[in-house]
Tab-separated table of C-alpha atoms in Angstrom:
chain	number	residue	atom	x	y	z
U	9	UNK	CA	17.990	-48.218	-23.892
U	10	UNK	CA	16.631	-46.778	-20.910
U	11	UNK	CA	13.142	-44.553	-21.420
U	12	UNK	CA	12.887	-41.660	-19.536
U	13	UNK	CA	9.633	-39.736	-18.760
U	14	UNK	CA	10.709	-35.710	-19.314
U	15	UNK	CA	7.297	-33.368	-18.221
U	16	UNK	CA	7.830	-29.723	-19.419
U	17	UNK	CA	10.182	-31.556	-22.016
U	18	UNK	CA	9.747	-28.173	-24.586
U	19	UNK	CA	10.692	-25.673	-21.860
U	20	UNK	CA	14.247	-23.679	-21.347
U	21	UNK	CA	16.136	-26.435	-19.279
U	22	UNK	CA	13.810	-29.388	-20.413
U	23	UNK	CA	15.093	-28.996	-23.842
U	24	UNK	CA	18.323	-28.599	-23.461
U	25	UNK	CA	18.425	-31.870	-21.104
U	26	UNK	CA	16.535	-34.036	-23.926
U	27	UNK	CA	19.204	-32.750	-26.090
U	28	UNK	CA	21.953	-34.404	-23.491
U	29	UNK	CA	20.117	-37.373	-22.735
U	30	UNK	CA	19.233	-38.135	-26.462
U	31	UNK	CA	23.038	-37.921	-27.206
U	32	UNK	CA	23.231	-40.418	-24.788
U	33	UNK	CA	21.431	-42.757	-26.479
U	34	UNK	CA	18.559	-42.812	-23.914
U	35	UNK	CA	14.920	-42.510	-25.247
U	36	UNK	CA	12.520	-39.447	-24.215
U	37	UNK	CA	8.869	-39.439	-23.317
U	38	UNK	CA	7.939	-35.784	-23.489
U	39	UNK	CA	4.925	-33.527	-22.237
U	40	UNK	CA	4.551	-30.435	-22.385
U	41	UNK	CA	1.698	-28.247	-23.091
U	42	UNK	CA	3.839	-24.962	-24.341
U	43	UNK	CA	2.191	-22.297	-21.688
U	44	UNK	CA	5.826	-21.444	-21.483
U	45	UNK	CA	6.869	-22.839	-24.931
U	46	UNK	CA	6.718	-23.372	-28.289
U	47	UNK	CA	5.773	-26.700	-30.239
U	48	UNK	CA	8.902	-25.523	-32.762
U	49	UNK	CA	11.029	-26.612	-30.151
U	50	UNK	CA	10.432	-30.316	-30.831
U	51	UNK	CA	11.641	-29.603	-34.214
U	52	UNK	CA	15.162	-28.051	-33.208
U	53	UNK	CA	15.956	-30.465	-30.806
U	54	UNK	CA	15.659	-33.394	-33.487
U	55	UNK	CA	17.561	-31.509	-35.460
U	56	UNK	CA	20.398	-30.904	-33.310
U	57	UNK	CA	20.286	-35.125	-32.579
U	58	UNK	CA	18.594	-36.404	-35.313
U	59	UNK	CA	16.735	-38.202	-32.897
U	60	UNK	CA	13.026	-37.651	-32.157
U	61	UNK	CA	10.767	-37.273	-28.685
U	62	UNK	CA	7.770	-39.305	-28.445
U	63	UNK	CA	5.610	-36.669	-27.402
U	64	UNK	CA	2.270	-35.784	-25.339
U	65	UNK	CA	0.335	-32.341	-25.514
U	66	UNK	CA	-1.138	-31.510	-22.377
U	67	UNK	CA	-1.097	-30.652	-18.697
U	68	UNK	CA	0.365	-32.591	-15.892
U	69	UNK	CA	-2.865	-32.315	-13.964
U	70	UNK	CA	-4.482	-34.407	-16.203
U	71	UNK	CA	-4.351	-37.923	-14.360
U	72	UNK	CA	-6.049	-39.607	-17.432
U	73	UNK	CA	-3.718	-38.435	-19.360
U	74	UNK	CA	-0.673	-39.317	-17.129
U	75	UNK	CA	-2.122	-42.732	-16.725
U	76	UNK	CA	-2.392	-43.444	-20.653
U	77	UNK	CA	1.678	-42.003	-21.023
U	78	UNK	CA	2.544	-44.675	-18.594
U	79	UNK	CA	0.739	-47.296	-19.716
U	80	UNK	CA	1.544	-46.713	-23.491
U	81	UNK	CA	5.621	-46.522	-22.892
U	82	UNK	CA	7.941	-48.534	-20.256
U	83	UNK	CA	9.017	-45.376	-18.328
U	84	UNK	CA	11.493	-46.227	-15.919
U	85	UNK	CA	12.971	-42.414	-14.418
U	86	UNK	CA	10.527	-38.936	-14.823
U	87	UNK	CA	12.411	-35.758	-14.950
U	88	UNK	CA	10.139	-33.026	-13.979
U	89	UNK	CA	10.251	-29.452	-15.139
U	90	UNK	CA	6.965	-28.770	-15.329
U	91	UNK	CA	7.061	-25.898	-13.474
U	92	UNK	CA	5.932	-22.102	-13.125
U	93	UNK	CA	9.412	-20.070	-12.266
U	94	UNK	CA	8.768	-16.447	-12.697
U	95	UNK	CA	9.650	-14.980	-8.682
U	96	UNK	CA	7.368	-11.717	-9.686
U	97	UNK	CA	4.670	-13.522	-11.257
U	98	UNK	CA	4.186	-15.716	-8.439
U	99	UNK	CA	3.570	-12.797	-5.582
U	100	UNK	CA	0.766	-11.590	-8.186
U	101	UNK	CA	-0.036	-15.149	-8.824
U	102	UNK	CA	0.660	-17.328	-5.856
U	103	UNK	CA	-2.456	-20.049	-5.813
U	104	UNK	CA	-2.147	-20.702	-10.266
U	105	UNK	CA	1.391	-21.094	-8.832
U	106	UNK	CA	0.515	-23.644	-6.164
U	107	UNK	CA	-1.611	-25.385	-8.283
U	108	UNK	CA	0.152	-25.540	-11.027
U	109	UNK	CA	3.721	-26.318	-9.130
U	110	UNK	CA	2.474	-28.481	-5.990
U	111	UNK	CA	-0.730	-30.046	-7.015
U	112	UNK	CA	0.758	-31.552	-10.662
U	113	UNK	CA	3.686	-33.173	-8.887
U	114	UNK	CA	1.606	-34.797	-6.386
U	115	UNK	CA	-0.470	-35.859	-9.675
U	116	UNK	CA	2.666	-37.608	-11.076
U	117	UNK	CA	3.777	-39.617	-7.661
U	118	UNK	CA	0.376	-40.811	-7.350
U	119	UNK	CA	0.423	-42.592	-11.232
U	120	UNK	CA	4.514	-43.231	-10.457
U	121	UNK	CA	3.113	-45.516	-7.255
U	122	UNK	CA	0.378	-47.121	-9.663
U	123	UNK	CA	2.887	-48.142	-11.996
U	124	UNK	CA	5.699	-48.863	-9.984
U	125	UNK	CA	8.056	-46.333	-11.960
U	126	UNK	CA	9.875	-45.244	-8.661
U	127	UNK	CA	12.967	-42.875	-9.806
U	128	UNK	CA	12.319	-39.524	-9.901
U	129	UNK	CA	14.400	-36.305	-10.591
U	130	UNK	CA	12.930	-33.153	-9.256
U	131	UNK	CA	14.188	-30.039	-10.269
U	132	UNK	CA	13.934	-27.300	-7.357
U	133	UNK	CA	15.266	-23.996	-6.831
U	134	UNK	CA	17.719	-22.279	-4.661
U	135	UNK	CA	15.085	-20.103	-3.692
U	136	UNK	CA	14.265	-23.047	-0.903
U	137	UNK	CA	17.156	-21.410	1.312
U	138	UNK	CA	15.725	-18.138	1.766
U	139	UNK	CA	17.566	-15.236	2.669
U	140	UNK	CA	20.690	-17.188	2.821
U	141	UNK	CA	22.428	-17.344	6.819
U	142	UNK	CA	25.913	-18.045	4.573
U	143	UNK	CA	27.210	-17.837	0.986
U	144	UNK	CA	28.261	-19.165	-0.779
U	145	UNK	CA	25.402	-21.731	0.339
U	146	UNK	CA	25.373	-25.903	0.907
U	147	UNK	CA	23.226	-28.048	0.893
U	148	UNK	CA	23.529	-28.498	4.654
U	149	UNK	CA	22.149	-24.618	4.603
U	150	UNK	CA	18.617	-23.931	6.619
U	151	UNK	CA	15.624	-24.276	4.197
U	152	UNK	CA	12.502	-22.063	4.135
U	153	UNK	CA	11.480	-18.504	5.390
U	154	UNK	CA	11.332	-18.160	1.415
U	155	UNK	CA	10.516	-14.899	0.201
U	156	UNK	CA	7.680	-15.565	-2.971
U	157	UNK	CA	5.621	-18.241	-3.441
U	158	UNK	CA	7.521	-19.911	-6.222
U	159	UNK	CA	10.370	-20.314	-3.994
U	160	UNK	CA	7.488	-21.569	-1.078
U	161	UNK	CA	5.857	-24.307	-4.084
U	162	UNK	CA	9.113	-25.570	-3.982
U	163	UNK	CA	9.882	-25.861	-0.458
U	164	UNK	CA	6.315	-28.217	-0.330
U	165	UNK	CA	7.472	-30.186	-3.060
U	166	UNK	CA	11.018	-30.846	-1.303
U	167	UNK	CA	9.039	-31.724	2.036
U	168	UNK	CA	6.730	-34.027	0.112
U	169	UNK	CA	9.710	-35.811	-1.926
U	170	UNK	CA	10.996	-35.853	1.622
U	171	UNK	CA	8.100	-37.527	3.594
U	172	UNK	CA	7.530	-40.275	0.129
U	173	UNK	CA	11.185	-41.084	0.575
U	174	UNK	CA	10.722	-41.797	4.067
U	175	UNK	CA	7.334	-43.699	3.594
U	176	UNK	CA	8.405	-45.607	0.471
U	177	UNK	CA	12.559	-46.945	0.712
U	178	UNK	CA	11.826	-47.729	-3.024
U	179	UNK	CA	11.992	-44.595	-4.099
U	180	UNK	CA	15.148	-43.135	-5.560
U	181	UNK	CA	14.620	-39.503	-5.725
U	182	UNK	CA	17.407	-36.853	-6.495
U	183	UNK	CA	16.356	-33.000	-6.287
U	184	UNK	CA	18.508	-30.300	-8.191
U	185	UNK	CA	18.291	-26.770	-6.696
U	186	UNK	CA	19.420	-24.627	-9.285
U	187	UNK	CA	20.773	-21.573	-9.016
U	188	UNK	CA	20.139	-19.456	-12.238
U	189	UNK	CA	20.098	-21.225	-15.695
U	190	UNK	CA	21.307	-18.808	-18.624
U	191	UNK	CA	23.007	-19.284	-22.237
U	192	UNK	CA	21.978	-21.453	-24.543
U	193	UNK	CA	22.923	-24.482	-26.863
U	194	UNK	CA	25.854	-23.726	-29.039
U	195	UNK	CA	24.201	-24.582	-32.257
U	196	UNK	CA	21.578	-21.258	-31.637
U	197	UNK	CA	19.016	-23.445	-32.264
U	198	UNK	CA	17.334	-23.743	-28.527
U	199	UNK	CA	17.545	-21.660	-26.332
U	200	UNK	CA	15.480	-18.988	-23.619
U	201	UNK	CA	12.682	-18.047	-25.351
U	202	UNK	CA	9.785	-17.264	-23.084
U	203	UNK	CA	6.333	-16.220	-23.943
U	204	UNK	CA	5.318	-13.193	-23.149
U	205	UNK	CA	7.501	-10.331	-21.678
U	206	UNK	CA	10.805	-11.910	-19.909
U	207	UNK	CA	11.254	-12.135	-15.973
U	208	UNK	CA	14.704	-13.103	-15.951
U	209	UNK	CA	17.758	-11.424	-16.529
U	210	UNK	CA	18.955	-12.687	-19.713
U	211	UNK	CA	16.432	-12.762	-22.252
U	212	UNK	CA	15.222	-9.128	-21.306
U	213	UNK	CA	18.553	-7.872	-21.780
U	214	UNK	CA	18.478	-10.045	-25.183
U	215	UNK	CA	15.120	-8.288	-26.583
U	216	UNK	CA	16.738	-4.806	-24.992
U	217	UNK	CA	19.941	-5.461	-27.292
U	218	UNK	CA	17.594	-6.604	-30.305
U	219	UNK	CA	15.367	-3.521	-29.688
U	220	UNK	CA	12.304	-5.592	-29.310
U	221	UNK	CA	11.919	-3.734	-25.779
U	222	UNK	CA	13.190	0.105	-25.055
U	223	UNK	CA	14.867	-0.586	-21.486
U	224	UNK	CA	15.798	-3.157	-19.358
U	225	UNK	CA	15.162	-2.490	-15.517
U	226	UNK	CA	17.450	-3.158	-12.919
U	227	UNK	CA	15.471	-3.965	-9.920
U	228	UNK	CA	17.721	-1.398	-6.772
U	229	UNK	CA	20.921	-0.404	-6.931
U	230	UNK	CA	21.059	-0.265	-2.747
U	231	UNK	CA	21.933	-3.396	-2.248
U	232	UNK	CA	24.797	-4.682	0.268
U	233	UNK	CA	26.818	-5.750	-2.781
U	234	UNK	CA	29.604	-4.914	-5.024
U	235	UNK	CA	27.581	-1.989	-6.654
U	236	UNK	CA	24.858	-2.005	-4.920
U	237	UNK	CA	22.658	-4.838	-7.716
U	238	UNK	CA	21.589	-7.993	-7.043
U	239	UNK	CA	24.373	-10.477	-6.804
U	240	UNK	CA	23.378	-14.246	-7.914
U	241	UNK	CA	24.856	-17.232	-9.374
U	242	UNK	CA	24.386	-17.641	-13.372
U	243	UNK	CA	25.237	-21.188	-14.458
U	244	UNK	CA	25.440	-21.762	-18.090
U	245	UNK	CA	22.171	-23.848	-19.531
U	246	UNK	CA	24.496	-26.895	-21.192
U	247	UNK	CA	26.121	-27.233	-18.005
U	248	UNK	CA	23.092	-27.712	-16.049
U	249	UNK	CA	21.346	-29.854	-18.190
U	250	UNK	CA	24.931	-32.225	-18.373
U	251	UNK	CA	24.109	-32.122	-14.737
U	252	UNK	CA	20.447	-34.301	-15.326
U	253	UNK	CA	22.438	-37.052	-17.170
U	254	UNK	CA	24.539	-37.438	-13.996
U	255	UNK	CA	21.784	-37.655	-11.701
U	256	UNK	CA	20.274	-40.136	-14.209
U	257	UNK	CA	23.005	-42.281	-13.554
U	258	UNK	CA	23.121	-41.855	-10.045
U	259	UNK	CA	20.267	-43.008	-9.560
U	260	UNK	CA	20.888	-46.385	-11.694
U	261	UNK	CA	23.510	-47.056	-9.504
U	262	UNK	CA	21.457	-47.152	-6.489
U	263	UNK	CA	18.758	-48.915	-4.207
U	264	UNK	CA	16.692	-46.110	-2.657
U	265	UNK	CA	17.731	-43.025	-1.359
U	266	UNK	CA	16.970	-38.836	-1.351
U	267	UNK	CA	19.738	-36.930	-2.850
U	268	UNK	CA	19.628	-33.439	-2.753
U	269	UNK	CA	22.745	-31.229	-5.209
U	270	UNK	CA	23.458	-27.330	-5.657
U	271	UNK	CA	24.036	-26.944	-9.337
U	272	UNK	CA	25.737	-23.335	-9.653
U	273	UNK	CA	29.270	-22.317	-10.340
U	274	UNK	CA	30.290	-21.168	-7.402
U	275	UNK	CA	30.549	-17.745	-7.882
U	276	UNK	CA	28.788	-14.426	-8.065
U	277	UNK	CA	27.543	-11.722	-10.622
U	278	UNK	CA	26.045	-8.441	-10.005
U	279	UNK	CA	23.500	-7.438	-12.433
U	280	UNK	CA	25.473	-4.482	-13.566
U	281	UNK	CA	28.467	-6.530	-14.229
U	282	UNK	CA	25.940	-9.062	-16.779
U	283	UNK	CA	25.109	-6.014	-18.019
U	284	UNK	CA	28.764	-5.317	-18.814
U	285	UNK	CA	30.228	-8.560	-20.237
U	286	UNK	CA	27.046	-9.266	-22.607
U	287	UNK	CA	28.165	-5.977	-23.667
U	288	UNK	CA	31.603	-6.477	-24.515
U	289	UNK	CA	31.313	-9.873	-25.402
U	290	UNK	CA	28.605	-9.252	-28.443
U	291	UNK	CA	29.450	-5.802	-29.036
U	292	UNK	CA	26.359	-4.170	-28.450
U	293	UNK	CA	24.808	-1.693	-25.960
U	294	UNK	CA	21.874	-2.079	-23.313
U	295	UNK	CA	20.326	0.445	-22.168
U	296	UNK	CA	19.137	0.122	-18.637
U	297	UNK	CA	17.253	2.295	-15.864
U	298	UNK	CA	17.649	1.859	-12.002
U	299	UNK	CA	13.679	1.064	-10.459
U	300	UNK	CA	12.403	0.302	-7.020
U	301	UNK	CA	13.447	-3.334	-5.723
U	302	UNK	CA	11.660	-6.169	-6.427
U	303	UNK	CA	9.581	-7.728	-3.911
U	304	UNK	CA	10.785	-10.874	-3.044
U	305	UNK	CA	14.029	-10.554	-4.363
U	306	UNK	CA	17.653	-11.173	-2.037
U	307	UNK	CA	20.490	-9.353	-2.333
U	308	UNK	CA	22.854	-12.340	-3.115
U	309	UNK	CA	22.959	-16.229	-3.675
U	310	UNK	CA	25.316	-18.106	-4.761
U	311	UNK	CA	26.253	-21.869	-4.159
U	312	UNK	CA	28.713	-24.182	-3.022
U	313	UNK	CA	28.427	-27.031	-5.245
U	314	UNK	CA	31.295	-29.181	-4.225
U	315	UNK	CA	28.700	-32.360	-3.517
U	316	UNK	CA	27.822	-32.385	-7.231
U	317	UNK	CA	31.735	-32.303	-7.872
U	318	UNK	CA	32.264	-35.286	-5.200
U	319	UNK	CA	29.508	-37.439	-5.637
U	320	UNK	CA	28.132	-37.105	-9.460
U	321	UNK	CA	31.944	-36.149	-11.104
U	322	UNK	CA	29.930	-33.021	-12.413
U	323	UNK	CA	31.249	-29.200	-12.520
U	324	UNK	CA	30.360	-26.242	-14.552
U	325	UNK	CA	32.590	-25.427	-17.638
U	326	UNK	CA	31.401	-22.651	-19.233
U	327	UNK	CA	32.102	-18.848	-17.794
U	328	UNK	CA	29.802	-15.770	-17.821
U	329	UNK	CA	31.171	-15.035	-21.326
U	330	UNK	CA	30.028	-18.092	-22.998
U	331	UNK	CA	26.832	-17.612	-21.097
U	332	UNK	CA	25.913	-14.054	-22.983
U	333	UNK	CA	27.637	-15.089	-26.268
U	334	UNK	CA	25.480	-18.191	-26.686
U	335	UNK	CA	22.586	-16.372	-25.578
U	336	UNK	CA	22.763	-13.283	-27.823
U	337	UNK	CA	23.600	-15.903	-30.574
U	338	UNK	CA	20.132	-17.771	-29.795
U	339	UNK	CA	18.378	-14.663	-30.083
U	340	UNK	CA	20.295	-13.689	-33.752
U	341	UNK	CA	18.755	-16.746	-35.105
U	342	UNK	CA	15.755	-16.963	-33.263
């Protein structure tokens, strides 16, 4: 069966894509070197498959080390998630993020080229559009004038993928933009789990509800929105990693070619109204405080992901209620 080269294979969505692609029957090459992560995960997700990953420690800088994965396994697609994501830790942060989420990609094309491995899967962001013209937002939508330098890291990456494609017709590269992964894997066995104090949504308001942490935030409440929080569009984690075994075979099924696919719902949810279901939904209360905006942050974003319907037969399933269930469930067994 087909081998498939997975980089940040330990993290949030990289796990919960093996997971999909191992039930597949495809085979995983995994790296991962848990700055964001936890070597337990490796564990779980053979235990939810019964299958295992043949997996690398370390950093995708590391050429030598890239060069030995390649040459040691017959990699024909890479799936990369080796990525820094956090929008507030990349204003205090921008050049680790650059580094870290620019110069390791161009690290991987250039051993991709030297062993001819020429399908890639990028996953990007929709932070790429900006402050978004229209919502909900295409993938025909203006790019750039992003607001952090996450969001910026993967604008570059896009207009590098874009310029290889371009240079190289043998490349068959599809780029995700997701909107925002939450939930997790119905057994409670993987799931969100970030080192460190949370900077998304969901697994704050899971330690708030656990009382690991007092309060959860809410960045402004004076926003041009349904009551007055940010407004974005939460896609459940099984979903989006179902999504990454479409593009797989996608990209099978043809020659060369750039792809680029929303992966959201479709719809919108104001902070407050998380808040609100994950309350209902587990029974449980979260206490929250109103702060200062965020810089960086938009008011709302949310996509149009028809083209995924159309061209890859893939939709979201799952609805804001699954997404805080499973969630609150991971963090019960965590």
């Amino acid at each position: 069966m087909q081998k498939i080269f997975i980089t940040g294979c330990t993290g949030y969505i990289g796990s919960h894509t093996c997971v999909e692609l191992l039930e597949k029957g495809y085979e995983i090459v995994g790296l991962d070197n848990f700055s964001n992560s936890k070597p337990i995960v490796l564990d779980k997700i053979k235990e939810i498959t019964g299958k295992e990953i043949k997996f690398y420690e370390g950093n995708m800088l590391d050429k030598k080390l890239l060069q030995k994965i390649f040459k040691e396994n017959d990699i024909s697609l890479v799936i990369d998630f080796a990525a820094y994501k956090a929008v507030g830790d990349s204003v205090q942060k921008p050049i680790e993020y650059y580094i870290n989420n620019v110069s390791s990609v161009l690290t991987l094309i250039s051993v991709m080229q030297e062993f001819k491995v020429k399908s890639l899967i990028f996953s990007s962001s929709a932070t790429v559009y900006g402050t978004p013209e229209v919502v909900p937002i295409t993938e025909e939508a203006k790019i750039g004038g992003t607001t952090n330098p996450y969001g910026t890291s993967k604008l570059y990456v896009e207009g590098i993928l874009n310029d290889l494609s371009k240079a190289d017709p043998e490349f068959k590269i599809c780029i995700f933009r997701y909107f925002n992964p939450v939930g997790a894997h119905d057994s409670g066995l993987i799931g969100e789990e970030p080192n460190g104090i949370p900077a998304n949504l969901m697994p704050f308001i899971c330690k708030v509800a656990l009382k690991e942490l007092p309060c959860l935030n809410v960045f402004g409440n004076d926003y041009d929105t349904i009551d007055g929080t940010g407004v974005r569009d939460y896609i459940h984690i099984v979903d989006l990693a179902k999504a990454h075994v479409k593009g797989v075979e996608k990209l099978n099924s043809i020659d060369s070619g750039l792809l680029i696919y929303n992966l959201g719902t479709g719809r919108g949810y104001s902070v407050l109204e998380i808040i609100q279901t994950f309350e209902k939904v587990n029974n449980i209360k979260v206490p929250y405080k109103i702060v200062e905006r965020r810089p960086g942050d938009i008011a709302t974003c949310y996509a149009d992901s028809s083209k995924a319907f159309k061209e890859l037969n893939w939709q979201a399933h799952k609805n804001l209620e699954d997404m805080c269930r499973s969630a609150y469930n991971f963090n019960l067994n965590r």
